[in-house]
Structure formats: C-alpha cells, structure tokens
Amino acid sequence: MNVFKTVELLQKNLLSIGENNSLGFVPTMGALHEGHLSIVKKAKKDNDFVVASIFVNPTQFDKADDLKSYPKTIDNDLKLLKEVQCDFVFIPGVEDVYPENVQSNDFDFEGLDKVMEGAFRTGHFDGVGTVVKRLFEIVNPTRAYFGEKDFQQLQIIKKMVEKNKITVQIVPCEIYREKDGLAMSSRNTRLNEEQRKEAPLIQQTLLKCKKLFPEKDISFIEKMVLSTFKTNKILELEYFEIADSETLLSAKDKSPNVKYRAFIAVFAEKVRLIDNIALN
Ligand code: AMP
C-alpha cells in the first residue's frame, strides 16, 4: 500500500497503473470503521486498483466545535486500509485541496441541498461539492463510492457529476450497521456508555416507520416518531422527514410509483447522528 501526501506524488504514481486499468475511489474523512472498509472491499472487487482518501474537509463543517472534535486516528486508519489491501491512500493537506483560499464554491443542486442536512447545516453541501469535485479532478477515478448512510450527499454528488459532465460512475453502498442496528459512524466513538446504549432506538424507529408505511398515512408516522423522541431523555430529535428518494422533497401524501425514504437526525448531547431507510 502506497501513501501519498501531495497531489504531485499521487498523480505521478497513478500514471503507473496504465490506461486500461480501472481505478476505484473511496473518499473519507478518516476515523475509519467497518462501514468504510466494506466500501473499500466493494471497490476492490469492481476495480483493478483502489485509492482511498483521508481528508477532514473544513468547508463542510458549519460549527468550528464539530470540526475541532472530529476524531482523528490516522495510524489505525492506515493499518485498517492495509488489511483490506487498499492500493493507494491519499492524505492531502488543506493547501493541496484548497490551493487558493479555504472557501466553498457555490453549486446549483436544484434544490437537493435545501432540505434536511442542507437546511440544518448552512453551507454544508457547497463544502461537500467543492471537496469532492476537487478530489475527482486530482484522482480522475473510473468509479467513486459513497455510502447510503449519507443518502442526501449521495444524491447531491450524482447531481454535481451530471451537471459538470464528470466522467465517473457513482456507486452507492448500503448502510453498514453495528450488531444492534446503529449505523456505523466515526462520531459513534464520541458517545458515552448511556448514549451508546440508547442509540439503537434510531434504527428501531425507522424500522417501525417501514412497517407502518403500507397501511398508515404519513402524518400518523410522523406523530409516532415525534412522540417516541419527545419522551426520550438522551436522544433529541432534530428532524424527521419522509421524502421522495429522487427529489428529496418532503412528502405529505403517498403517490403510486414514487420511492419514499425516511430520514432522521438526532442529537445525543453534542453528538449528531443521522440514519435513513427505504420505505417501499
Ligand atoms: P465519512 O468519513 O463519514 O465522510 O464517510 C466516508 C464515506 O463512507 C461516505 O461515502 C459515507 O457515506 C460512507 N459511510 C460512512 N459510514 C457508513 C456506514 N455506516 N455505512 C455505509 N457507508 C458509510
């Protein structure tokens, strides 16, 4: 496994893989867990070579505190990536990704960024769009892999690729979970014992939504979710939405031929956890 810290060195070495070989790309912010590794394994199966990147992107954080406390475990990350036989790791500095100024570009995501994560985290998706576009320019991958845990991010990246006519295939990856159902996240390590014990309620609630969805209307399901968290002393609901999976627009009624998904964001004190589920 080769580790590169500058654009120049990475690009020089990527030239050696040859034009006819495919390159899979797995962008991450580090603090790697089994969810990230499952993506690298999938990318290994689909491609001749795989690059993973580790970069905590400052422009996608709306709170300085959250950026500062984002977990960093670089030695362990490299050990894990080696175990899954990742070929290349790119660990750029801020100056490699933002050679001029550390600022996001403005994107038109056709409204996909105005709801849920975008509504609650100002500027988040412009930051994500900026870093992913830049990383695509540097790496020039055949395929790039994104987790459905960040489903809104996945849809936004697909839109960015389509609008900018970038020649990369975006591959969605299923949500990888702990045994008790909690979606794996780098932020889970910040939960205390009590919060960690309570956190599986997030997926349990989503599973209940999925069960109710064929028979109950959307407002009934929303009320159930609201009352579940209202009485909970450890998890505080930030938002719950049932939305069209393609447009991400909030749904009030069900239409035939539309795929719906439920989305949730919850705080355990300062730790923010998100999850989602396909409903039909
Ligand atoms: P992050 O390091 O949190 O930016 O995540 C890097 C990539 O891994 C993103 O595409 C995430 O959606 C994906 N990812 C993170 N956690 C999970 C998970 N539990 N299951 C599937 N994909 C995940």
JSON list of C-alpha atoms in Angstrom, two decimals, residues 28-33 36 54-57 61 64-77 184-191 270-273:
[
{"chain": "A", "resi": 28, "resn": "THR", "atom": "CA", "xyz": [-13.35, 9.52, 3.55]},
{"chain": "A", "resi": 29, "resn": "MET", "atom": "CA", "xyz": [-12.70, 11.83, 6.48]},
{"chain": "A", "resi": 30, "resn": "GLY", "atom": "CA", "xyz": [-10.79, 9.12, 8.34]},
{"chain": "A", "resi": 31, "resn": "ALA", "atom": "CA", "xyz": [-11.55, 7.65, 11.78]},
{"chain": "A", "resi": 32, "resn": "LEU", "atom": "CA", "xyz": [-12.29, 4.55, 9.73]},
{"chain": "A", "resi": 33, "resn": "HIS", "atom": "CA", "xyz": [-14.69, 1.80, 10.79]},
{"chain": "A", "resi": 36, "resn": "HIS", "atom": "CA", "xyz": [-15.70, 2.46, 5.38]},
{"chain": "A", "resi": 54, "resn": "ILE", "atom": "CA", "xyz": [-8.47, 10.78, 4.15]},
{"chain": "A", "resi": 55, "resn": "PHE", "atom": "CA", "xyz": [-9.24, 14.46, 4.46]},
{"chain": "A", "resi": 56, "resn": "VAL", "atom": "CA", "xyz": [-11.30, 16.24, 7.12]},
{"chain": "A", "resi": 57, "resn": "ASN", "atom": "CA", "xyz": [-12.81, 18.92, 4.91]},
{"chain": "A", "resi": 61, "resn": "PHE", "atom": "CA", "xyz": [-18.47, 21.91, 8.87]},
{"chain": "A", "resi": 64, "resn": "ALA", "atom": "CA", "xyz": [-16.00, 25.12, 14.47]},
{"chain": "A", "resi": 65, "resn": "ASP", "atom": "CA", "xyz": [-16.51, 22.91, 17.52]},
{"chain": "A", "resi": 66, "resn": "ASP", "atom": "CA", "xyz": [-17.63, 19.94, 15.45]},
{"chain": "A", "resi": 67, "resn": "LEU", "atom": "CA", "xyz": [-14.60, 20.28, 13.16]},
{"chain": "A", "resi": 68, "resn": "LYS", "atom": "CA", "xyz": [-12.25, 20.51, 16.13]},
{"chain": "A", "resi": 69, "resn": "SER", "atom": "CA", "xyz": [-13.68, 17.46, 17.86]},
{"chain": "A", "resi": 70, "resn": "TYR", "atom": "CA", "xyz": [-13.88, 15.30, 14.72]},
{"chain": "A", "resi": 71, "resn": "PRO", "atom": "CA", "xyz": [-11.97, 12.11, 15.64]},
{"chain": "A", "resi": 72, "resn": "LYS", "atom": "CA", "xyz": [-8.53, 11.59, 14.09]},
{"chain": "A", "resi": 73, "resn": "THR", "atom": "CA", "xyz": [-6.96, 8.10, 14.15]},
{"chain": "A", "resi": 74, "resn": "ILE", "atom": "CA", "xyz": [-4.56, 8.17, 11.22]},
{"chain": "A", "resi": 75, "resn": "ASP", "atom": "CA", "xyz": [-2.22, 5.33, 12.29]},
{"chain": "A", "resi": 76, "resn": "ASN", "atom": "CA", "xyz": [-5.10, 2.96, 12.86]},
{"chain": "A", "resi": 77, "resn": "ASP", "atom": "CA", "xyz": [-6.74, 4.08, 9.58]},
{"chain": "A", "resi": 184, "resn": "MET", "atom": "CA", "xyz": [-21.67, 2.89, 11.91]},
{"chain": "A", "resi": 185, "resn": "SER", "atom": "CA", "xyz": [-20.23, 6.38, 12.08]},
{"chain": "A", "resi": 186, "resn": "SER", "atom": "CA", "xyz": [-16.92, 7.93, 13.08]},
{"chain": "A", "resi": 187, "resn": "ARG", "atom": "CA", "xyz": [-18.95, 10.01, 15.52]},
{"chain": "A", "resi": 188, "resn": "ASN", "atom": "CA", "xyz": [-20.16, 6.92, 17.45]},
{"chain": "A", "resi": 189, "resn": "THR", "atom": "CA", "xyz": [-16.87, 6.87, 19.37]},
{"chain": "A", "resi": 190, "resn": "ARG", "atom": "CA", "xyz": [-17.87, 10.16, 20.97]},
{"chain": "A", "resi": 191, "resn": "LEU", "atom": "CA", "xyz": [-20.99, 8.63, 22.58]},
{"chain": "A", "resi": 270, "resn": "LYS", "atom": "CA", "xyz": [-23.34, 17.31, 21.23]},
{"chain": "A", "resi": 271, "resn": "VAL", "atom": "CA", "xyz": [-23.03, 14.23, 19.04]},
{"chain": "A", "resi": 272, "resn": "ARG", "atom": "CA", "xyz": [-25.16, 14.36, 15.91]},
{"chain": "A", "resi": 273, "resn": "LEU", "atom": "CA", "xyz": [-26.31, 11.05, 14.42]}
]
